């Protein structure tokens, strides 16, 4: 173990072998924090590349140099490159005389419908009028679930029951919102596995037909290595199945169940790393007020602790 | 099933080692590292993977001292045994018996698949001649009762629940009394999703369990769960007497390593897996055949029951 803290001051430049023990320890730490193996590996490789050949100041330990480089890398990855200001965009859609449309997508049971309701509550707080569209026309109780939230929040809901084509239901909902002058339409969709070809095709149809302003991928903080595959395939399938040249992919991430994972916050990193999409909301409980913004600093702190 | 991918990788790692002319420390370490990586990617808990690696090294080195042993075979057997140990808690779970009321309670994290799996489980036993009935003791989630009701109606299984009562204990008791009176022999209670960080939710689960006095508590776990699996499963086990695990959403891409962690944490076997959203997408699970299938079967069968 002592080799991790070995000082290589006096050596000319860092070599791969100097870095290996610290990087191995760091990779393991990331994995215990629930970062996907593949992502932890790639991150460590990039940190190695950035350090090989560099000279260490005297009395600087390899471990702390590696740690600092990793911190930089994490900050770079987790800081959004595109910033989306929903409230501003809602306003400009309104000026164009049309509702702003958000579609919630993701695998089964991650919290799409519940967090859709939380986002509705958040919009109401900002004096934006909201309508829900019940486009999960498959899962038992999905329509009643959304109806319950709409009733509690006292907002309109557009529903056509079960077994209808969700793409069409969404289309009609948006038309209705236009007529009744709602600012935002929140579209709930059924959960689906990223490998399920027919269901992914149906989702792509919904998106192609309705061209929402924002496609929010809902992923749970509990997920392990599958996070990588979920985001890769949702993005890939939406791109492949896109009808128009303008490919609409995942615009942002809504990370749920953040209250269930203690310090194992790695899924946040895996999701952002693989998709490049920003975490726009964090769900941290089961009531309407349990919706927060991502705190990048505290994520990094948890990851490296 | 994607779990087979994990088996394939482990087999390949062992194969590669078999191809090496001499098996020295380096070859063994490489092989074990490769196996560990496969397990990490399958979401097996970090500590468990490390322990497994250490155990195998210990066994192999000890055996090393005795001359005349086939090293490759010792290593292969050690890997097989360790995997079996992870999945096999060494005891079988309660199985419903005809001619008496069997009371089964479902628990688990939010969205893991409890409500869906309750009906699958009931439907499975209905086909075997049981008379199942479902109770919805989830008074929290919006639309929970409608969900169970619609599922039960599709399967033609009677159900009990309420739109207005807010106390899950009361519903559980009322449902239990009614279905006992009506001579149902498989009474299944669905509960709300919960997590260990909310002690009030765990207390509620404990109370439902006291009221029901179930023959079996089933912990339902999503196959895609990562490193949080072990701690959550252990916390459930400490609050109610979990006796079996069902792993859901195995039709997805996840390799289901979290399940191994849940088995270790609850010391309970996996009894079924869920492989889709429909009622009949449900399979019985048996550890040993599963692990040998995982590792590509063949000569592995010879290791079983040792
Ligand atoms: N602890 C916690 N639970 C959550 C959070 N978000 C959602 N849930 C719970 O997760 C469960 C599933 O939520 P849903 O909103 O129904 O999930 P979904 O993605 O719409 O599910 P499907 O439509 O069936 O695919 C419910 O019990 C929610 O209360 C969260 O941030 N924290
Ligand atoms: N693909 C697939 N989906 C499943 C499976 N089992 C359950 N689901 C889906 O997972 C989602 C959540 O299932 P539920 O049964 O509502 O989960 P729950 O544990 O009762 O959720 P809460 O009561 O909110 O805690 C639903 O969309 C189900 O259809 C499975 O084996 N495969
Ligand atoms: Mg939903
Ligand atoms: Mg449920």
XYZ file of C-alpha atoms and ligand atoms in Angstrom:
677
model
C 0.000 0.000 0.000
C 2.847 2.339 0.779
C 3.706 2.455 -2.903
C 0.580 4.511 -3.520
C 2.016 7.281 -1.428
C 5.494 6.919 -2.775
C 7.085 10.191 -3.698
C 8.711 10.342 -7.070
C 10.192 13.761 -6.581
C 13.562 13.814 -8.171
C 12.448 11.602 -11.010
C 12.467 13.335 -14.336
C 8.929 12.724 -15.597
C 5.934 10.627 -14.632
C 5.685 7.261 -16.265
C 2.727 4.973 -16.533
C 4.108 2.622 -13.895
C 4.352 5.479 -11.383
C 0.682 6.190 -11.825
C -0.697 2.679 -11.872
C -1.129 1.987 -8.149
C -2.925 5.284 -7.524
C -5.106 4.884 -10.566
C -6.069 1.364 -9.587
C -7.112 2.570 -6.135
C -9.039 5.435 -7.681
C -10.844 3.205 -10.159
C -11.894 0.945 -7.316
C -13.155 3.879 -5.309
C -15.256 5.081 -8.252
C -16.713 1.616 -8.713
C -17.723 1.321 -5.063
C -19.540 4.628 -5.577
C -21.522 2.950 -8.367
C -19.730 4.423 -11.370
C -20.021 1.947 -14.268
C -16.848 -0.132 -14.710
C -16.337 0.989 -18.272
C -16.642 4.654 -17.327
C -14.305 4.337 -14.340
C -11.763 2.657 -16.602
C -12.011 5.302 -19.325
C -11.714 8.121 -16.827
C -8.598 6.640 -15.299
C -7.073 6.180 -18.734
C -7.680 9.807 -19.615
C -6.191 10.941 -16.330
C -3.127 8.801 -17.049
C -2.750 10.320 -20.495
C -2.958 13.814 -19.053
C -0.235 13.089 -16.505
C 2.313 10.918 -18.310
C 5.406 12.933 -19.048
C 4.518 15.651 -16.551
C 7.045 16.562 -13.866
C 6.072 16.441 -10.238
C 7.002 19.266 -7.919
C 9.221 18.191 -5.051
C 7.332 16.649 -2.133
C 4.250 16.174 -4.277
C 2.802 12.730 -4.011
C 1.671 10.799 -7.044
C -1.621 9.988 -5.325
C -2.545 13.595 -4.719
C -1.552 14.572 -8.251
C -3.744 11.806 -9.642
C -6.586 12.833 -7.356
C -6.358 16.459 -8.442
C -6.322 15.482 -12.115
C -9.355 13.283 -11.563
C -11.174 16.099 -9.818
C -10.559 18.338 -12.826
C -11.772 15.665 -15.201
C -14.943 15.099 -13.173
C -15.691 18.795 -13.007
C -15.254 19.084 -16.764
C -17.581 16.160 -17.436
C -20.290 17.138 -14.974
C -20.400 20.809 -15.922
C -23.037 21.117 -18.636
C -21.800 22.176 -22.044
C -25.260 23.062 -23.237
C -27.370 24.931 -20.808
C -31.109 24.755 -21.057
C -33.291 27.332 -19.380
C -36.734 25.783 -19.424
C -38.567 28.805 -18.052
C -37.025 31.107 -20.663
C -37.805 28.650 -23.466
C -41.373 28.269 -22.230
C -41.707 32.036 -22.485
C -40.444 32.181 -26.043
C -42.740 29.330 -27.127
C -45.579 31.284 -25.619
C -44.622 34.322 -27.666
C -44.841 32.122 -30.757
C -48.337 31.186 -29.674
C -47.681 27.507 -28.990
C -47.203 25.290 -25.938
C -43.759 24.089 -24.868
C -43.693 20.278 -24.936
C -41.646 17.992 -22.685
C -41.602 14.214 -23.200
C -40.490 11.946 -20.339
C -38.805 8.726 -21.487
C -36.951 5.852 -19.814
C -36.991 2.201 -18.790
C -39.677 0.665 -16.560
C -40.323 1.896 -13.055
C -37.614 4.569 -12.832
C -40.030 7.345 -11.839
C -41.170 9.010 -15.074
C -44.779 9.651 -14.047
C -44.020 10.718 -10.473
C -41.325 13.133 -11.518
C -43.468 14.453 -14.339
C -45.886 15.474 -11.591
C -43.037 17.099 -9.640
C -41.999 19.072 -12.721
C -45.635 20.162 -13.126
C -45.604 21.397 -9.539
C -42.339 23.256 -10.146
C -43.766 24.950 -13.245
C -46.895 25.957 -11.332
C -44.668 27.589 -8.735
C -43.295 29.721 -11.563
C -46.727 30.732 -12.741
C -46.632 28.617 -15.842
C -49.819 26.812 -16.824
C -49.437 23.070 -17.338
C -51.334 20.232 -18.943
C -50.538 16.532 -18.589
C -50.853 14.086 -21.462
C -51.464 10.474 -20.445
C -49.529 8.726 -23.198
C -48.678 5.598 -21.229
C -51.597 3.738 -22.695
C -50.133 0.350 -21.837
C -49.307 -0.237 -18.169
C -52.177 -1.080 -15.820
C -53.169 1.912 -13.728
C -50.923 4.336 -15.607
C -53.790 6.605 -16.647
C -55.364 6.614 -13.170
C -51.940 7.331 -11.655
C -51.524 10.446 -13.767
C -55.148 11.451 -13.250
C -54.615 11.351 -9.484
C -51.645 13.707 -9.778
C -53.552 16.055 -12.081
C -56.434 16.184 -9.612
C -54.166 16.878 -6.650
C -52.309 19.601 -8.542
C -55.565 20.899 -10.043
C -54.306 20.937 -13.591
C -55.933 19.639 -16.761
C -55.088 16.204 -18.108
C -55.564 14.911 -21.631
C -56.346 11.198 -21.725
C -57.807 8.716 -24.145
C -57.712 5.587 -21.978
C -55.685 2.483 -22.802
C -54.511 0.778 -25.967
C -54.547 3.934 -28.069
C -51.516 4.934 -30.135
C -49.541 7.160 -27.754
C -48.145 9.231 -30.631
C -51.654 10.221 -31.662
C -52.774 10.868 -28.094
C -49.810 13.232 -27.682
C -50.668 14.990 -30.936
C -54.254 15.561 -29.847
C -53.112 16.702 -26.415
C -50.826 19.321 -27.918
C -53.621 20.542 -30.179
C -55.927 20.835 -27.204
C -53.278 22.711 -25.211
C -52.875 25.112 -28.106
C -56.615 25.798 -28.148
C -56.910 26.197 -24.400
C -53.701 28.264 -24.274
C -51.681 26.107 -21.899
C -48.024 27.092 -21.613
C -46.594 23.602 -21.207
C -47.589 20.037 -22.084
C -45.956 17.258 -20.072
C -46.115 13.961 -21.971
C -45.907 10.746 -19.929
C -44.778 7.641 -21.799
C -44.719 3.954 -20.927
C -41.511 2.486 -19.570
C -39.596 0.353 -22.047
C -36.419 -1.675 -22.196
C -33.827 -0.121 -24.469
C -33.498 -3.386 -26.427
C -37.209 -3.711 -27.094
C -37.344 -2.883 -30.796
C -41.122 -2.428 -31.287
C -41.450 -0.254 -28.193
C -38.447 1.880 -29.129
C -39.947 2.294 -32.579
C -43.227 3.481 -31.053
C -41.365 6.011 -28.918
C -39.489 7.294 -31.909
C -42.770 7.691 -33.735
C -44.161 9.758 -30.871
C -41.129 12.021 -30.960
C -40.983 12.325 -34.737
C -44.639 13.159 -34.966
C -44.739 15.703 -32.188
C -41.242 17.255 -32.230
C -41.187 18.105 -28.526
C -39.078 20.988 -27.265
C -37.412 18.774 -24.699
C -36.842 15.033 -24.466
C -36.057 14.245 -20.842
C -34.465 10.897 -20.114
C -35.507 9.683 -16.694
C -32.942 7.416 -15.055
C -32.735 6.187 -11.488
C -29.706 6.783 -9.306
C -29.953 3.127 -8.219
C -28.973 1.804 -11.650
C -25.570 0.212 -12.048
C -23.652 -0.570 -15.216
C -26.853 -0.657 -17.249
C -26.942 3.165 -17.121
C -24.418 3.217 -19.954
C -26.425 0.902 -22.145
C -29.743 2.640 -21.426
C -28.542 6.055 -22.502
C -26.492 4.821 -25.424
C -29.380 2.856 -26.857
C -32.126 5.422 -26.220
C -29.983 7.981 -28.035
C -28.958 5.592 -30.779
C -32.440 4.247 -31.458
C -33.988 7.708 -31.496
C -31.343 8.758 -34.009
C -31.633 5.647 -36.190
C -35.385 5.740 -36.278
C -35.623 9.448 -36.849
C -37.761 10.258 -39.882
C -36.330 13.677 -40.586
C -32.771 14.796 -41.042
C -32.940 16.777 -37.828
C -32.271 14.083 -35.289
C -33.868 14.591 -31.960
C -32.004 12.928 -29.163
C -32.047 13.099 -25.403
C -31.829 16.753 -24.397
C -31.520 16.341 -20.665
C -31.522 13.893 -17.785
C -33.828 13.664 -14.807
C -32.064 11.613 -12.153
C -34.487 9.974 -9.700
C -34.404 8.168 -6.358
C -31.355 10.124 -5.290
C -32.564 9.738 -1.709
C -32.059 5.953 -1.806
C -28.355 5.641 -2.540
C -26.396 7.233 0.339
C -23.021 8.261 -1.118
C -23.158 5.875 -4.083
C -23.758 8.709 -6.526
C -21.902 7.191 -9.503
C -24.919 6.759 -11.792
C -25.011 10.546 -12.212
C -21.513 10.438 -13.625
C -22.112 7.406 -15.841
C -25.217 8.984 -17.369
C -23.665 12.363 -18.093
C -20.400 10.873 -19.340
C -22.080 8.611 -21.844
C -24.720 11.015 -23.173
C -23.176 14.440 -22.773
C -26.645 15.580 -21.711
C -27.006 17.721 -18.584
C -28.777 16.566 -15.420
C -31.634 19.050 -15.357
C -33.430 17.791 -12.261
C -32.736 15.427 -9.401
C -35.638 13.579 -7.794
C -34.984 12.998 -4.121
C -38.228 11.739 -2.629
C -41.830 10.885 -3.350
C -43.566 14.210 -2.790
C -44.019 17.155 -5.154
C -41.363 19.277 -3.530
C -38.671 16.594 -3.819
C -37.093 17.969 -6.972
C -33.689 19.616 -6.949
C -30.870 20.799 -9.162
C -27.698 18.761 -9.380
C -24.987 19.884 -7.028
C -21.848 19.096 -9.042
C -19.433 19.906 -6.227
C -21.079 17.576 -3.756
C -21.227 14.793 -6.354
C -17.489 15.094 -6.942
C -16.846 15.156 -3.237
C -18.877 11.971 -2.706
C -17.160 10.238 -5.604
C -13.653 10.920 -4.376
C -14.265 10.522 -0.666
C -30.683 -13.808 -21.487
C -27.801 -11.453 -21.044
C -26.593 -13.193 -17.890
C -25.212 -15.774 -20.264
C -22.806 -13.107 -21.492
C -21.263 -13.007 -18.067
C -20.912 -16.778 -18.133
C -19.288 -16.561 -21.529
C -16.706 -14.086 -20.325
C -15.862 -16.133 -17.285
C -15.528 -19.252 -19.392
C -13.283 -17.412 -21.836
C -11.078 -16.160 -19.030
C -10.714 -19.703 -17.747
C -10.110 -20.974 -21.268
C -7.356 -18.455 -21.815
C -5.717 -19.634 -18.663
C -5.998 -23.199 -19.886
C -4.177 -22.190 -23.034
C -1.196 -20.856 -21.117
C 1.661 -23.333 -20.964
C 2.503 -22.730 -17.326
C 0.076 -21.491 -14.768
C 1.998 -19.168 -12.551
C 0.958 -16.365 -10.222
C 0.753 -13.944 -13.144
C -1.528 -16.101 -15.270
C -3.796 -16.753 -12.304
C -3.968 -13.068 -11.404
C -4.817 -12.144 -14.979
C -7.538 -14.735 -15.110
C -9.022 -13.619 -11.797
C -8.819 -9.967 -12.824
C -10.748 -10.716 -15.976
C -13.393 -12.610 -14.018
C -13.615 -9.777 -11.507
C -14.105 -7.245 -14.270
C -16.947 -9.286 -15.691
C -18.538 -9.413 -12.238
C -18.091 -5.672 -11.682
C -19.765 -4.999 -15.007
C -22.622 -7.227 -13.894
C -23.048 -5.068 -10.755
C -21.929 -7.595 -8.180
C -21.059 -5.771 -4.991
C -17.455 -4.583 -4.917
C -16.607 -6.248 -1.620
C -18.050 -9.573 -2.714
C -15.913 -9.603 -5.834
C -12.823 -8.816 -3.829
C -13.601 -11.540 -1.321
C -14.156 -14.019 -4.079
C -10.826 -13.178 -5.649
C -9.075 -13.539 -2.300
C -10.825 -16.834 -1.516
C -9.872 -18.372 -4.822
C -6.268 -17.313 -4.425
C -6.179 -18.839 -0.981
C -7.654 -22.136 -2.110
C -5.409 -22.391 -5.118
C -2.254 -21.595 -3.174
C -3.062 -24.039 -0.411
C -3.738 -26.818 -2.866
C -0.589 -25.786 -4.641
C 1.477 -27.184 -1.816
C 0.150 -30.663 -2.348
C 1.848 -32.169 -5.331
C 0.099 -34.027 -8.093
C -2.972 -31.848 -8.310
C -4.324 -30.482 -11.533
C -4.064 -26.734 -11.082
C -6.459 -25.776 -13.846
C -9.141 -28.008 -12.517
C -8.646 -26.678 -8.996
C -9.033 -23.118 -10.235
C -12.099 -23.925 -12.303
C -13.728 -25.687 -9.418
C -12.900 -22.813 -7.090
C -14.561 -20.330 -9.454
C -17.629 -22.512 -9.797
C -17.934 -23.012 -6.055
C -17.534 -19.333 -5.291
C -20.256 -18.383 -7.777
C -22.572 -21.049 -6.401
C -21.906 -19.850 -2.876
C -22.849 -16.335 -3.896
C -26.164 -17.404 -5.378
C -26.925 -20.266 -3.030
C -27.791 -19.307 0.544
C -27.763 -22.992 1.494
C -31.456 -23.207 2.265
C -34.598 -23.496 0.218
C -37.494 -21.113 0.573
C -41.030 -21.729 1.742
C -43.246 -23.070 -1.037
C -47.048 -22.774 -0.914
C -48.812 -25.934 0.208
C -52.326 -26.953 -0.737
C -55.049 -27.394 1.844
C -54.195 -24.402 4.036
C -54.063 -20.651 3.575
C -50.554 -19.605 2.448
C -49.847 -15.962 3.185
C -47.261 -14.243 1.013
C -46.069 -10.651 1.380
C -44.204 -8.702 -1.307
C -41.696 -5.989 -0.349
C -39.041 -3.974 -2.137
C -37.692 -0.653 -3.342
C -39.835 1.794 -5.313
C -40.600 0.679 -8.840
C -38.807 -2.666 -8.527
C -41.806 -4.541 -9.924
C -43.749 -5.728 -6.852
C -47.267 -5.077 -8.098
C -46.599 -6.630 -11.496
C -44.868 -9.623 -9.927
C -47.670 -10.235 -7.382
C -50.046 -11.023 -10.212
C -47.459 -13.107 -12.058
C -46.876 -15.130 -8.901
C -50.614 -15.565 -8.294
C -51.178 -16.532 -11.918
C -48.329 -19.061 -11.783
C -49.872 -20.839 -8.800
C -53.382 -20.508 -10.133
C -52.295 -22.652 -13.055
C -51.055 -25.212 -10.534
C -54.494 -25.449 -8.987
C -54.220 -22.932 -6.155
C -56.928 -20.401 -5.391
C -55.015 -17.126 -5.163
C -56.287 -13.728 -4.008
C -54.563 -10.338 -4.038
C -54.569 -7.575 -1.437
C -53.391 -4.061 -2.265
C -51.805 -2.645 0.885
C -50.168 0.176 -1.060
C -52.118 3.224 0.036
C -49.369 5.592 -0.988
C -48.637 5.440 -4.677
C -51.052 7.220 -6.989
C -53.045 4.668 -8.964
C -51.672 1.693 -7.028
C -55.069 0.108 -6.390
C -56.177 0.601 -10.005
C -52.986 -1.047 -11.192
C -53.468 -4.138 -9.038
C -57.174 -4.245 -9.825
C -56.629 -4.142 -13.585
C -53.910 -6.810 -13.407
C -56.014 -9.053 -11.177
C -59.062 -8.639 -13.409
C -57.034 -9.691 -16.461
C -55.895 -12.804 -14.596
C -59.373 -13.434 -13.157
C -58.066 -13.316 -9.611
C -60.093 -11.749 -6.782
C -58.637 -8.661 -5.153
C -59.137 -6.485 -2.111
C -58.234 -2.838 -1.607
C -59.633 0.615 -0.964
C -59.598 4.049 -2.569
C -60.219 5.858 0.691
C -58.596 3.936 3.548
C -55.099 5.278 4.196
C -53.871 2.694 6.683
C -52.195 -0.254 4.918
C -52.308 -2.359 8.094
C -56.071 -2.089 8.253
C -56.491 -3.046 4.607
C -54.122 -5.979 4.999
C -56.079 -7.264 8.011
C -59.484 -6.844 6.386
C -58.367 -8.474 3.171
C -56.772 -11.347 5.017
C -59.873 -12.019 7.095
C -62.126 -11.923 4.086
C -60.033 -14.210 1.906
C -59.473 -16.670 4.744
C -63.186 -16.774 5.319
C -63.760 -17.382 1.629
C -61.260 -20.231 1.665
C -58.596 -18.868 -0.633
C -55.378 -20.813 -0.168
C -52.834 -18.335 -1.557
C -53.295 -14.866 -0.110
C -50.836 -12.352 -1.526
C -50.325 -8.856 -0.199
C -48.698 -6.096 -2.261
C -47.050 -3.247 -0.351
C -45.730 0.212 -1.228
C -42.210 0.720 -2.463
C -39.816 1.924 0.232
C -36.146 2.446 1.010
C -33.985 2.135 4.112
C -33.320 5.856 4.462
C -36.970 6.437 5.483
C -37.435 4.732 8.838
C -41.168 5.511 8.992
C -41.693 3.527 5.800
C -39.807 0.580 7.225
C -41.841 0.733 10.408
C -45.030 0.636 8.341
C -43.768 -2.481 6.534
C -42.984 -4.125 9.856
C -46.511 -3.435 11.075
C -48.092 -4.907 7.953
C -45.901 -7.943 8.449
C -47.001 -8.297 12.073
C -50.651 -8.011 11.061
C -50.340 -10.553 8.250
C -47.940 -12.969 9.883
C -46.866 -14.156 6.412
C -45.496 -17.606 5.635
C -43.135 -16.011 3.162
C -41.854 -12.485 2.593
C -40.563 -12.004 -0.950
C -38.050 -9.269 -1.700
C -38.464 -8.012 -5.268
C -35.385 -6.555 -6.900
C -34.790 -4.867 -10.241
C -32.018 -6.605 -12.222
C -30.435 -3.284 -13.192
C -29.614 -2.188 -9.649
C -26.023 -1.226 -8.928
C -23.890 -0.976 -5.814
C -26.751 0.124 -3.536
C -28.329 -3.344 -3.801
C -26.578 -4.985 -0.883
C -27.271 -2.310 1.738
C -30.910 -1.943 0.747
C -31.534 -5.696 0.693
C -29.862 -6.110 4.058
C -31.995 -3.366 5.577
C -35.181 -5.082 4.350
C -33.982 -8.352 5.817
C -33.357 -6.688 9.166
C -36.903 -5.291 9.325
C -38.970 -8.212 8.057
C -38.107 -11.868 7.651
C -37.341 -11.963 3.937
C -37.341 -15.591 2.799
C -36.981 -15.368 -0.964
C -35.912 -13.030 -3.748
C -37.487 -12.398 -7.150
C -35.381 -10.579 -9.724
C -37.372 -8.595 -12.287
C -36.774 -7.070 -15.707
C -34.383 -9.811 -16.792
C -35.610 -9.204 -20.337
C -33.548 -6.027 -20.282
C -29.841 -5.724 -20.879
C -28.723 -5.741 -17.235
C -26.706 -8.739 -16.142
C -28.410 -8.959 -12.786
C -25.366 -9.071 -10.530
C -27.257 -7.013 -7.994
C -29.292 -10.177 -7.476
C -26.217 -11.972 -6.205
C -25.733 -9.169 -3.721
C -29.360 -9.444 -2.624
C -29.002 -13.174 -2.081
C -25.918 -12.582 0.022
C -27.587 -9.813 2.010
C -30.888 -11.608 2.646
C -29.448 -15.133 2.812
C -32.460 -16.146 0.748
C -32.642 -17.865 -2.606
C -33.842 -16.393 -5.875
C -37.063 -18.276 -6.654
C -38.332 -16.623 -9.834
C -37.212 -14.114 -12.420
C -39.403 -11.659 -14.312
C -38.776 -11.506 -18.041
C -41.319 -8.996 -19.307
C -44.309 -6.872 -18.476
C -46.901 -9.520 -19.296
C -48.418 -11.875 -16.783
C -46.813 -15.042 -18.141
C -43.323 -13.599 -18.520
C -42.102 -15.286 -15.378
C -39.683 -18.186 -14.866
C -38.792 -20.420 -11.958
C -35.157 -20.114 -10.912
C -32.796 -22.781 -9.653
C -29.307 -21.899 -8.600
C -27.070 -24.817 -9.534
C -28.371 -25.497 -13.029
C -28.330 -21.741 -13.508
C -24.680 -21.341 -12.555
C -23.623 -24.249 -14.697
C -25.585 -22.790 -17.580
C -23.946 -19.479 -16.794
C -20.545 -21.053 -17.176
C -21.388 -22.877 -20.367
C -22.431 -26.199 -18.797
C -20.567 -29.224 -20.158
C -17.864 -30.383 -17.800
C -19.182 -28.051 -15.109
C -21.958 -30.435 -14.215
C -19.359 -32.730 -12.721
C -18.664 -30.138 -10.049
C -22.185 -29.989 -8.799
C -23.238 -31.310 -5.436
C -19.769 -31.457 -4.041
N -37.530 7.396 -3.065
C -37.921 7.886 -4.252
N -38.891 7.250 -4.934
C -39.257 7.753 -6.128
C -38.647 8.903 -6.689
N -39.235 9.146 -7.880
C -40.181 8.189 -8.049
N -40.204 7.343 -7.000
C -41.073 6.170 -6.788
O -40.760 5.186 -7.765
C -41.918 4.402 -8.057
C -42.111 4.337 -9.546
O -42.448 5.628 -10.014
P -43.271 5.903 -11.344
O -43.338 7.380 -11.511
O -44.522 5.146 -11.358
O -42.263 5.294 -12.415
P -42.428 5.192 -13.980
O -41.087 5.366 -14.574
O -43.496 6.126 -14.439
O -42.923 3.684 -14.118
P -43.551 2.975 -15.421
O -44.459 3.980 -16.040
O -44.246 1.785 -14.891
O -42.394 2.621 -16.285
C -43.063 5.044 -7.296
O -43.245 4.321 -6.101
C -42.547 6.436 -6.985
O -43.118 6.977 -5.808
C -37.598 9.544 -5.948
O -36.998 10.528 -6.351
N -37.275 8.987 -4.737
N -39.641 -5.292 -18.965
C -40.091 -5.635 -17.753
N -40.789 -4.747 -17.035
C -41.241 -5.128 -15.829
C -40.993 -6.399 -15.274
N -41.574 -6.448 -14.051
C -42.155 -5.239 -13.865
N -41.970 -4.433 -14.927
C -42.383 -3.038 -15.156
O -41.736 -2.233 -14.189
C -42.541 -1.109 -13.865
C -42.728 -1.023 -12.365
O -43.464 -2.162 -11.931
P -44.435 -2.133 -10.690
O -44.996 -3.509 -10.566
O -45.363 -0.994 -10.773
O -43.379 -1.869 -9.528
P -43.655 -1.698 -7.978
O -42.495 -2.280 -7.266
O -45.004 -2.205 -7.622
O -43.630 -0.100 -7.840
P -44.057 0.772 -6.550
O -45.320 0.172 -6.047
O -44.199 2.161 -7.066
O -42.922 0.652 -5.594
C -43.837 -1.293 -14.651
O -43.721 -0.562 -15.856
C -43.855 -2.766 -14.952
O -44.593 -3.057 -16.113
C -40.216 -7.323 -16.044
O -39.915 -8.454 -15.651
N -39.792 -6.883 -17.278
Mg -45.215 5.776 -15.544
Mg -46.588 -1.271 -6.633
